[in-house]
mmCIF file of C-alpha atoms in Angstrom:
data_model
loop_
_atom_site.group_PDB
_atom_site.id
_atom_site.type_symbol
_atom_site.label_atom_id
_atom_site.label_comp_id
_atom_site.label_asym_id
_atom_site.label_seq_id
_atom_site.Cartn_x
_atom_site.Cartn_y
_atom_site.Cartn_z
ATOM 1 C CA MET A 1 62.585 -9.099 13.400
ATOM 2 C CA THR A 2 66.194 -10.134 12.854
ATOM 3 C CA GLY A 3 68.406 -7.643 14.651
ATOM 4 C CA MET A 4 70.228 -6.952 11.388
ATOM 5 C CA LYS A 5 71.745 -3.539 10.730
ATOM 6 C CA SER A 6 70.302 -1.650 7.760
ATOM 7 C CA CYS A 7 73.589 -1.985 5.852
ATOM 8 C CA GLU A 8 73.356 -5.784 6.325
ATOM 9 C CA VAL A 9 69.761 -5.868 5.090
ATOM 10 C CA HIS A 10 70.677 -3.761 2.054
ATOM 11 C CA GLY A 11 73.544 -6.124 1.177
ATOM 12 C CA LEU A 12 71.542 -9.322 1.734
ATOM 13 C CA GLN A 13 71.799 -11.669 -1.241
ATOM 14 C CA LEU A 14 69.801 -14.743 -2.178
ATOM 15 C CA LYS A 15 72.775 -17.059 -1.556
ATOM 16 C CA HIS A 16 72.714 -16.097 2.140
ATOM 17 C CA ILE A 17 69.156 -17.265 2.797
ATOM 18 C CA ASP A 18 69.086 -20.885 3.971
ATOM 19 C CA PHE A 19 65.457 -21.979 3.888
ATOM 20 C CA ASP A 20 66.356 -25.601 4.711
ATOM 21 C CA HIS A 21 67.864 -24.615 8.057
ATOM 22 C CA ARG A 22 65.750 -21.440 8.433
ATOM 23 C CA LEU A 23 68.760 -19.130 8.693
ATOM 24 C CA ILE A 24 69.898 -15.793 7.356
ATOM 25 C CA LYS A 25 73.668 -15.938 6.984
ATOM 26 C CA VAL A 26 75.029 -12.436 7.601
ATOM 27 C CA ARG A 27 78.182 -12.367 5.483
ATOM 28 C CA GLN A 28 78.022 -9.085 3.586
ATOM 29 C CA ASN A 29 76.750 -5.543 3.893
ATOM 30 C CA MET A 30 76.321 -2.426 1.781
ATOM 31 C CA VAL A 31 79.001 0.207 2.395
ATOM 32 C CA ASN A 32 79.363 3.313 0.240
ATOM 33 C CA GLY A 33 77.356 1.754 -2.577
ATOM 34 C CA GLU A 34 79.369 -1.489 -2.617
ATOM 35 C CA VAL A 35 78.467 -4.929 -1.321
ATOM 36 C CA THR A 36 81.392 -5.927 0.919
ATOM 37 C CA ASP A 37 82.198 -8.672 3.395
ATOM 38 C CA VAL A 38 81.409 -7.871 7.024
ATOM 39 C CA LYS A 39 84.450 -6.554 8.878
ATOM 40 C CA THR A 40 84.569 -8.552 12.085
ATOM 41 C CA PRO A 41 84.063 -12.198 13.064
ATOM 42 C CA LYS A 42 81.320 -11.059 15.481
ATOM 43 C CA SER A 43 79.420 -9.473 12.575
ATOM 44 C CA ARG A 44 79.536 -12.772 10.660
ATOM 45 C CA ARG A 45 76.607 -14.680 12.126
ATOM 46 C CA ASP A 46 73.596 -16.862 11.417
ATOM 47 C CA LEU A 47 70.186 -15.550 12.416
ATOM 48 C CA PRO A 48 67.062 -17.672 12.809
ATOM 49 C CA ILE A 49 64.120 -17.149 10.479
ATOM 50 C CA ASN A 50 60.746 -17.289 12.223
ATOM 51 C CA ASP A 51 57.478 -18.271 10.499
ATOM 52 C CA ILE A 52 56.396 -14.718 9.641
ATOM 53 C CA LEU A 53 59.806 -13.799 8.244
ATOM 54 C CA SER A 54 60.026 -17.083 6.343
ATOM 55 C CA SER A 55 56.766 -16.356 4.549
ATOM 56 C CA SER A 56 57.914 -12.846 3.639
ATOM 57 C CA LEU A 57 61.327 -14.028 2.441
ATOM 58 C CA GLU A 58 59.730 -16.723 0.284
ATOM 59 C CA ARG A 59 57.624 -14.077 -1.484
ATOM 60 C CA ILE A 60 60.611 -11.759 -1.930
ATOM 61 C CA THR A 61 62.946 -14.457 -3.239
ATOM 62 C CA ALA A 62 60.386 -16.041 -5.590
ATOM 63 C CA THR A 63 61.359 -13.605 -8.349
ATOM 64 C CA LEU A 64 65.117 -13.883 -7.835
ATOM 65 C CA SER A 65 67.161 -16.298 -9.902
ATOM 66 C CA GLU A 66 70.862 -15.624 -9.340
ATOM 67 C CA PRO A 67 72.672 -16.317 -6.041
ATOM 68 C CA ASP A 68 74.162 -12.804 -6.055
ATOM 69 C CA ASP A 69 70.760 -11.119 -6.495
ATOM 70 C CA CYS A 70 70.075 -8.669 -3.653
ATOM 71 C CA LEU A 71 66.757 -9.147 -1.893
ATOM 72 C CA PHE A 72 66.027 -5.454 -1.511
ATOM 73 C CA THR A 73 66.549 -3.145 -4.463
ATOM 74 C CA ASN A 74 65.549 0.278 -5.706
ATOM 75 C CA ASP A 75 63.322 0.879 -8.746
ATOM 76 C CA ALA A 76 66.330 0.405 -11.051
ATOM 77 C CA GLY A 77 67.008 -3.054 -9.589
ATOM 78 C CA GLU A 78 70.156 -1.894 -7.786
ATOM 79 C CA PRO A 79 70.865 -2.737 -4.131
ATOM 80 C CA LEU A 80 69.520 -0.237 -1.626
ATOM 81 C CA ASP A 81 72.089 2.172 -0.243
ATOM 82 C CA ILE A 82 71.642 3.889 3.127
ATOM 83 C CA ALA A 83 73.530 6.958 1.849
ATOM 84 C CA ILE A 84 70.834 7.518 -0.784
ATOM 85 C CA LEU A 85 68.112 7.247 1.843
ATOM 86 C CA GLU A 86 69.970 9.688 4.082
ATOM 87 C CA ASN A 87 70.315 12.172 1.215
ATOM 88 C CA LYS A 88 66.689 11.793 0.172
ATOM 89 C CA TYR A 89 65.118 12.036 3.616
ATOM 90 C CA GLY A 90 67.824 13.939 5.494
ATOM 91 C CA THR A 91 67.980 11.482 8.380
ATOM 92 C CA ARG A 92 69.303 8.061 9.099
ATOM 93 C CA HIS A 93 66.701 5.226 8.821
#
């Protein structure tokens, strides 16, 4: 629904969701198990949040309390990492 890359979704933190202006601020991504800043100015962008996504994000963020909390985590509460998914399922998702 957003056009975000999986590494951007995995690195998405609470502080980058702007509910007032209905924007996702793409500023970071997950690379090799680390949350890092996006590399290029073109990658740094603001994406609109539609009604369906807004409702979902509100449910997801309701349990988060710190600005640096990642929205999507594994069972241990750590940010998702595409490399782990690739190893587990053998393909890129």
